[in-house]
Amino acid sequence: MTRPDPFRVAFVLAALTAIRAIGPGIGDIATHQNELIFGFFSIQLFGFLTVALPRWIGKPITPMPVLWAVLAAHTVAFFWGCVDLETGGVLRALATLSGVVLLLSTTPPGKTAETLPILALAALHAVIGIAAFLHSWPEATMAGLAVIVLICIEVSNRIGIAVLAVARERAGYPKLAPVPALIALPQRAFTILALALWGLGWNAGWPALAAFLFGMAWFVHIEPWRIKPYAGCVILAVGLLWKRLAFLLLALMDLGVADISPFAVIHAFAVGGLATLAIGIATSIVRKKDKRSLMPSLLADVIYVAIAGAAIARVGAALDFALYETLIPLARWSWAVAFLGYILFTLRGAIWSPPTTKV
């Protein structure tokens, strides 16, 4: 067994946090919101950035001891949260801020345009987390969710489309053309506006509808049906679709067109979009680091089916309360299976050597 890479440590901590938040027999669905929004997603994002940032800026993250110190702080915050969730949450938010400072300090001035939007949003998310745990700010949870959704959109629009483009070419289709500005720019603008209004508790109906329409145009342009199941590409496409559907649900709710529960919107974003994309992108990273990018994986397939099942069950329970008692246990067990599998998948490359031949 070799020493785990920093991203593996972060991904495992994120998965443990997710299981502790709503795992069957462990988590409490009445108090899991902040644990997921300011815990799981924050650690998951930091793990992703430890891999992505060096590629964006063309140099490793330095100094390495400080990087490991941030991960150690996240570890302490996780275990502290097992005893005291509020104090653990504050420590985790401070660790997130420290990580943002480290990543900003290692970014050359000429590369800040590529990294600043995501890092600035990560810092804002950490500050909101501190307010949520220290001052019991009621609106902090929704504000934090809106910010992390926006971060996820920024990341997935950059990474997700690149992975899908590669899968498309490997399937023998022509190279994907860039998304036209007439679609990409309004989609981004209405997405930001809708999430800002939603996060502040204001009516986001019309911007959400515009975000859905332009988002679907963006989705159709990348032609996700022209891919084969390379390295989790299908689950990435599912996550991208969930985000669009979440905006549609938000629009229908705020415009008064349909009687949509706010919890359906929240979980369409959080489980359908965020968790699905987080697992899809992370497993794609793990596959590449393990030199298994083009190899089939039964474990990965189980993870993808489980997280898809969790999303459908949780949103379904919110849309039809009569099915709540049936679907909630299914959602929690599917969630636990997905993240237990995710831990095994993440650690596999640090325990077993990859095969020498590709299938």
Coordinates of C-alpha atoms in Angstrom, one line a residue:
M1 CA 0.0 0.0 0.0
T2 CA 1.3 3.4 -1.0
R3 CA 0.7 6.7 0.8
P4 CA -2.7 8.1 -0.4
D5 CA -2.7 11.1 -2.6
P6 CA -4.2 14.3 -1.1
F7 CA -7.3 14.1 -3.3
R8 CA -7.9 10.5 -2.1
V9 CA -7.9 11.7 1.5
A10 CA -10.3 14.5 0.7
F11 CA -12.7 12.3 -1.2
V12 CA -12.8 9.7 1.6
L13 CA -13.4 12.4 4.2
A14 CA -16.2 13.8 2.0
A15 CA -17.8 10.3 1.6
L16 CA -17.6 9.7 5.4
T17 CA -19.2 13.0 6.0
A18 CA -22.0 12.2 3.5
I19 CA -22.7 8.8 5.2
R20 CA -22.7 10.4 8.6
A21 CA -25.2 13.0 7.4
I22 CA -27.9 10.7 6.2
G23 CA -26.7 7.1 6.3
P24 CA -29.3 4.6 7.6
G25 CA -28.9 4.2 11.3
I26 CA -26.3 7.0 11.5
G27 CA -27.5 10.3 10.0
D28 CA -30.4 12.4 11.1
I29 CA -32.4 13.6 8.1
A30 CA -33.7 16.5 10.3
T31 CA -30.3 18.0 10.8
H32 CA -28.3 16.8 7.8
Q33 CA -28.5 19.9 5.6
N34 CA -25.5 21.9 7.0
E35 CA -23.5 18.7 7.2
L36 CA -23.9 18.1 3.5
I37 CA -23.8 21.6 2.2
F38 CA -20.9 22.9 4.3
G39 CA -19.2 19.6 5.0
F40 CA -19.4 17.1 2.2
F41 CA -19.4 19.5 -0.7
S42 CA -16.6 21.7 0.8
I43 CA -14.2 18.8 1.3
Q44 CA -15.1 17.3 -2.1
L45 CA -14.4 20.6 -3.8
F46 CA -11.0 20.9 -2.1
G47 CA -10.1 17.4 -3.2
F48 CA -11.1 18.2 -6.8
L49 CA -9.0 21.4 -6.8
T50 CA -5.9 19.6 -5.5
V51 CA -6.0 17.8 -8.9
A52 CA -7.5 20.4 -11.2
L53 CA -5.6 23.5 -10.0
P54 CA -2.1 22.3 -10.9
R55 CA -3.3 21.6 -14.4
W56 CA -5.0 25.0 -14.7
I57 CA -2.0 27.0 -13.4
G58 CA 0.8 24.7 -14.8
K59 CA 2.6 24.1 -11.5
P60 CA 2.1 22.0 -8.3
I61 CA 0.4 23.2 -5.2
T62 CA 3.1 24.4 -2.8
P63 CA 4.1 24.1 -0.1
M64 CA 3.0 20.4 0.2
P65 CA 3.2 20.4 4.1
V66 CA 0.7 23.2 4.2
L67 CA -1.6 21.2 1.8
W68 CA -1.4 18.2 4.2
A69 CA -2.0 20.5 7.1
V70 CA -5.3 21.7 5.6
L71 CA -6.3 18.1 5.1
A72 CA -5.3 17.3 8.7
A73 CA -7.6 20.2 9.8
H74 CA -10.5 18.8 7.8
T75 CA -9.8 15.4 9.5
V76 CA -9.9 16.9 12.9
A77 CA -13.1 18.8 12.1
F78 CA -14.7 15.6 10.9
F79 CA -14.0 13.7 14.0
W80 CA -14.9 16.7 16.2
G81 CA -18.2 16.8 14.4
C82 CA -18.9 13.2 15.6
V83 CA -19.1 14.7 19.1
D84 CA -20.2 18.3 18.4
L85 CA -21.6 19.1 15.0
E86 CA -21.6 22.9 15.5
T87 CA -18.0 23.2 16.6
G88 CA -16.9 20.7 14.0
G89 CA -18.8 22.8 11.4
V90 CA -17.0 26.0 12.4
L91 CA -13.6 24.2 12.3
R92 CA -14.4 22.7 8.9
A93 CA -15.4 26.2 7.5
L94 CA -12.1 27.6 8.8
A95 CA -10.2 24.7 7.2
T96 CA -12.0 25.5 3.9
L97 CA -10.9 29.1 4.2
S98 CA -7.4 28.1 4.9
G99 CA -7.5 25.8 1.8
V100 CA -8.7 28.7 -0.4
V101 CA -5.9 30.9 0.9
L102 CA -3.4 28.2 0.1
L103 CA -4.7 27.7 -3.4
L104 CA -4.8 31.5 -4.1
S105 CA -1.2 31.9 -2.8
T106 CA 0.0 29.2 -5.2
T107 CA -1.7 30.6 -8.3
P108 CA 0.5 32.8 -10.5
P109 CA -0.9 36.3 -11.2
G110 CA -1.4 35.5 -14.9
K111 CA -3.7 32.6 -14.1
T112 CA -6.0 34.2 -11.6
A113 CA -8.7 34.8 -14.2
E114 CA -9.1 31.0 -14.6
T115 CA -9.2 30.2 -10.9
L116 CA -10.6 33.3 -9.1
P117 CA -14.3 32.7 -9.8
I118 CA -14.3 29.2 -8.2
L119 CA -11.9 30.1 -5.4
A120 CA -13.9 33.3 -4.5
L121 CA -17.1 31.3 -4.5
A122 CA -15.4 28.7 -2.3
A123 CA -14.4 31.4 0.2
L124 CA -17.9 32.9 0.2
H125 CA -19.3 29.4 0.9
A126 CA -16.9 29.0 3.9
V127 CA -17.9 32.4 5.3
I128 CA -21.6 31.5 5.0
G129 CA -20.8 28.2 6.8
I130 CA -19.3 30.1 9.7
A131 CA -22.4 32.2 10.0
A132 CA -24.6 29.1 9.8
F133 CA -22.9 27.4 12.7
L134 CA -21.9 30.4 14.9
H135 CA -24.9 32.7 14.6
S136 CA -27.6 30.2 13.6
W137 CA -28.5 32.3 10.6
P138 CA -31.7 30.6 9.3
E139 CA -31.1 31.7 5.7
A140 CA -27.5 30.4 5.6
T141 CA -28.4 26.9 4.6
M142 CA -30.2 28.0 1.4
A143 CA -27.6 30.7 0.7
G144 CA -24.8 28.0 1.1
L145 CA -26.7 25.6 -1.2
A146 CA -27.1 28.3 -3.9
V147 CA -23.4 29.1 -3.8
I148 CA -22.3 25.5 -4.0
V149 CA -24.7 24.8 -6.9
L150 CA -23.1 27.8 -8.7
I151 CA -19.7 26.4 -8.0
C152 CA -20.8 23.0 -9.3
I153 CA -22.1 24.5 -12.5
E154 CA -18.8 26.4 -13.0
V155 CA -16.9 23.2 -12.5
S156 CA -19.1 20.8 -14.5
N157 CA -19.4 23.3 -17.4
R158 CA -15.6 23.2 -17.6
I159 CA -14.8 19.6 -16.7
G160 CA -18.0 17.7 -17.6
I161 CA -18.2 19.0 -21.1
A162 CA -14.5 18.1 -21.7
V163 CA -15.0 14.6 -20.5
L164 CA -18.2 14.2 -22.7
A165 CA -16.3 15.6 -25.7
V166 CA -13.6 13.0 -25.3
A167 CA -16.2 10.2 -25.0
R168 CA -18.0 11.5 -28.1
E169 CA -14.8 11.4 -30.1
R170 CA -14.0 7.9 -28.9
A171 CA -17.4 6.8 -30.0
G172 CA -16.5 7.9 -33.5
Y173 CA -18.4 11.2 -33.8
P174 CA -17.0 14.5 -35.0
K175 CA -15.3 16.8 -32.6
L176 CA -17.8 18.8 -30.5
A177 CA -18.2 22.4 -31.5
P178 CA -18.0 25.1 -28.7
V179 CA -21.4 26.0 -27.3
P180 CA -22.4 29.3 -29.1
A181 CA -22.2 32.4 -27.0
L182 CA -25.9 33.1 -27.7
I183 CA -26.6 30.1 -25.6
A184 CA -23.7 30.0 -23.2
L185 CA -23.8 33.6 -22.0
P186 CA -27.6 33.9 -21.2
Q187 CA -27.5 30.4 -19.6
R188 CA -24.7 31.5 -17.3
A189 CA -26.3 34.9 -16.5
F190 CA -29.8 33.5 -15.8
T191 CA -28.3 30.7 -13.8
I192 CA -26.5 33.2 -11.5
L193 CA -29.5 35.4 -11.2
A194 CA -31.9 32.6 -10.4
L195 CA -29.6 31.0 -7.8
A196 CA -29.0 34.4 -6.2
L197 CA -32.7 35.1 -5.9
W198 CA -33.4 31.6 -4.7
G199 CA -30.6 31.7 -2.1
L200 CA -31.9 34.9 -0.7
G201 CA -35.5 33.6 -0.5
W202 CA -36.9 35.8 -3.2
N203 CA -39.0 34.8 -6.2
A204 CA -36.8 33.3 -8.9
G205 CA -39.5 32.0 -11.2
W206 CA -38.8 33.8 -14.5
P207 CA -34.9 33.7 -14.3
A208 CA -35.2 30.0 -13.3
L209 CA -37.3 29.3 -16.4
A210 CA -34.8 31.1 -18.6
A211 CA -32.0 29.2 -17.0
F212 CA -33.8 25.9 -17.7
L213 CA -34.5 26.8 -21.4
F214 CA -31.0 28.0 -22.1
G215 CA -29.6 25.2 -20.1
M216 CA -31.5 22.6 -22.1
A217 CA -30.3 24.3 -25.3
W218 CA -26.7 24.0 -23.9
F219 CA -27.4 20.3 -23.0
V220 CA -28.9 19.5 -26.5
H221 CA -25.9 21.2 -28.2
I222 CA -23.4 18.8 -26.5
E223 CA -25.4 15.8 -27.7
P224 CA -24.9 13.6 -24.6
W225 CA -26.8 10.7 -26.4
R226 CA -23.7 10.4 -28.7
I227 CA -21.5 8.9 -26.0
K228 CA -20.6 5.5 -24.8
P229 CA -20.2 4.7 -21.1
Y230 CA -16.5 5.7 -20.9
A231 CA -15.2 6.6 -17.4
G232 CA -18.6 7.5 -16.0
C233 CA -19.7 9.8 -18.8
V234 CA -23.3 8.6 -18.6
I235 CA -23.6 9.6 -14.9
L236 CA -22.1 13.0 -15.7
A237 CA -24.8 13.5 -18.4
V238 CA -27.4 12.5 -15.9
G239 CA -26.1 15.0 -13.3
L240 CA -26.1 17.8 -15.9
L241 CA -29.7 16.9 -16.8
W242 CA -30.8 16.9 -13.1
K243 CA -29.5 20.5 -12.8
R244 CA -31.7 21.6 -15.7
L245 CA -34.7 19.8 -14.2
A246 CA -34.1 21.4 -10.9
F247 CA -34.4 24.9 -12.5
L248 CA -37.6 23.8 -14.1
L249 CA -39.0 22.7 -10.8
L250 CA -37.9 26.0 -9.2
A251 CA -39.6 27.9 -12.0
L252 CA -42.9 25.9 -11.7
M253 CA -42.9 26.4 -7.9
D254 CA -42.1 30.2 -7.9
L255 CA -44.4 31.0 -10.8
G256 CA -47.3 29.1 -9.1
V257 CA -47.8 26.9 -12.1
A258 CA -47.7 23.7 -10.1
D259 CA -47.8 22.7 -6.4
I260 CA -44.1 21.8 -6.1
S261 CA -42.6 21.2 -2.7
P262 CA -39.5 23.3 -1.9
F263 CA -37.8 20.1 -0.8
A264 CA -38.2 18.7 -4.3
V265 CA -36.3 21.6 -5.7
I266 CA -33.6 21.4 -3.0
H267 CA -33.0 17.7 -3.5
A268 CA -33.2 17.9 -7.3
F269 CA -30.2 20.3 -7.0
A270 CA -28.4 18.7 -4.1
V271 CA -28.8 14.9 -4.8
G272 CA -29.7 14.8 -8.4
G273 CA -27.3 17.5 -9.6
L274 CA -24.6 18.1 -7.0
A275 CA -24.0 14.7 -5.5
T276 CA -24.3 12.9 -8.9
L277 CA -21.9 15.3 -10.6
A278 CA -19.5 15.2 -7.6
I279 CA -19.3 11.4 -7.8
G280 CA -19.1 11.4 -11.6
I281 CA -16.2 13.9 -11.8
A282 CA -14.4 12.4 -8.8
T283 CA -14.5 8.8 -10.1
S284 CA -13.3 10.1 -13.5
I285 CA -10.3 11.6 -11.7
V286 CA -9.7 8.4 -9.7
R287 CA -9.9 6.3 -12.9
K288 CA -7.3 8.4 -14.6
K289 CA -4.9 8.4 -11.6
D290 CA -5.3 4.7 -11.4
K291 CA -4.6 4.2 -15.1
R292 CA -8.0 2.6 -15.6
S293 CA -9.6 5.3 -17.7
L294 CA -10.9 3.0 -20.4
M295 CA -11.6 -0.1 -18.3
P296 CA -15.0 -1.3 -17.2
S297 CA -15.7 -1.3 -13.5
L298 CA -18.5 -3.2 -11.8
L299 CA -17.9 -1.2 -8.6
A300 CA -18.2 2.1 -10.4
D301 CA -21.4 0.9 -12.1
V302 CA -22.9 0.0 -8.7
I303 CA -22.0 3.5 -7.4
Y304 CA -23.7 5.2 -10.3
V305 CA -26.8 3.2 -10.1
A306 CA -27.0 3.8 -6.3
I307 CA -26.6 7.5 -6.5
A308 CA -29.2 7.7 -9.4
G309 CA -31.6 5.7 -7.2
A310 CA -31.0 8.0 -4.3
A311 CA -31.8 11.0 -6.4
I312 CA -35.0 9.6 -7.8
A313 CA -36.2 8.3 -4.5
R314 CA -35.5 11.5 -2.6
V315 CA -37.1 13.8 -5.1
G316 CA -40.0 11.4 -5.6
A317 CA -40.6 11.5 -1.8
A318 CA -40.7 15.3 -1.9
L319 CA -43.1 15.4 -4.9
D320 CA -45.5 12.8 -3.5
F321 CA -45.7 12.8 0.3
A322 CA -47.9 9.7 0.3
L323 CA -44.7 7.8 -0.8
Y324 CA -42.5 9.4 1.7
E325 CA -42.3 6.5 4.2
T326 CA -41.5 4.1 1.3
L327 CA -39.0 6.2 -0.6
I328 CA -37.0 7.8 2.2
P329 CA -35.5 4.5 3.5
L330 CA -34.7 3.6 -0.2
A331 CA -33.0 6.9 -0.7
R332 CA -30.9 6.6 2.5
W333 CA -29.8 3.0 1.7
S334 CA -29.0 3.9 -1.9
W335 CA -27.0 6.9 -0.7
A336 CA -25.0 4.7 1.8
V337 CA -24.2 2.1 -0.9
A338 CA -23.1 4.9 -3.3
F339 CA -20.7 6.4 -0.8
L340 CA -19.4 3.2 0.7
G341 CA -18.6 2.1 -2.9
Y342 CA -17.1 5.5 -3.5
I343 CA -14.7 5.1 -0.6
L344 CA -13.6 1.6 -1.9
F345 CA -13.2 3.0 -5.4
T346 CA -11.1 5.9 -4.3
L347 CA -8.8 3.9 -2.1
R348 CA -8.3 1.1 -4.6
G349 CA -5.5 2.7 -6.4
A350 CA -3.6 3.3 -3.2
I351 CA -3.9 -0.4 -2.2
W352 CA -3.8 -2.4 -5.4
S353 CA -1.6 -1.8 -8.4
P354 CA -3.4 -1.2 -11.6
P355 CA -3.3 -4.0 -14.2
T356 CA -0.6 -3.8 -16.9
T357 CA -2.9 -4.3 -19.8
K358 CA -6.1 -2.4 -20.9
V359 CA -9.3 -4.0 -21.9

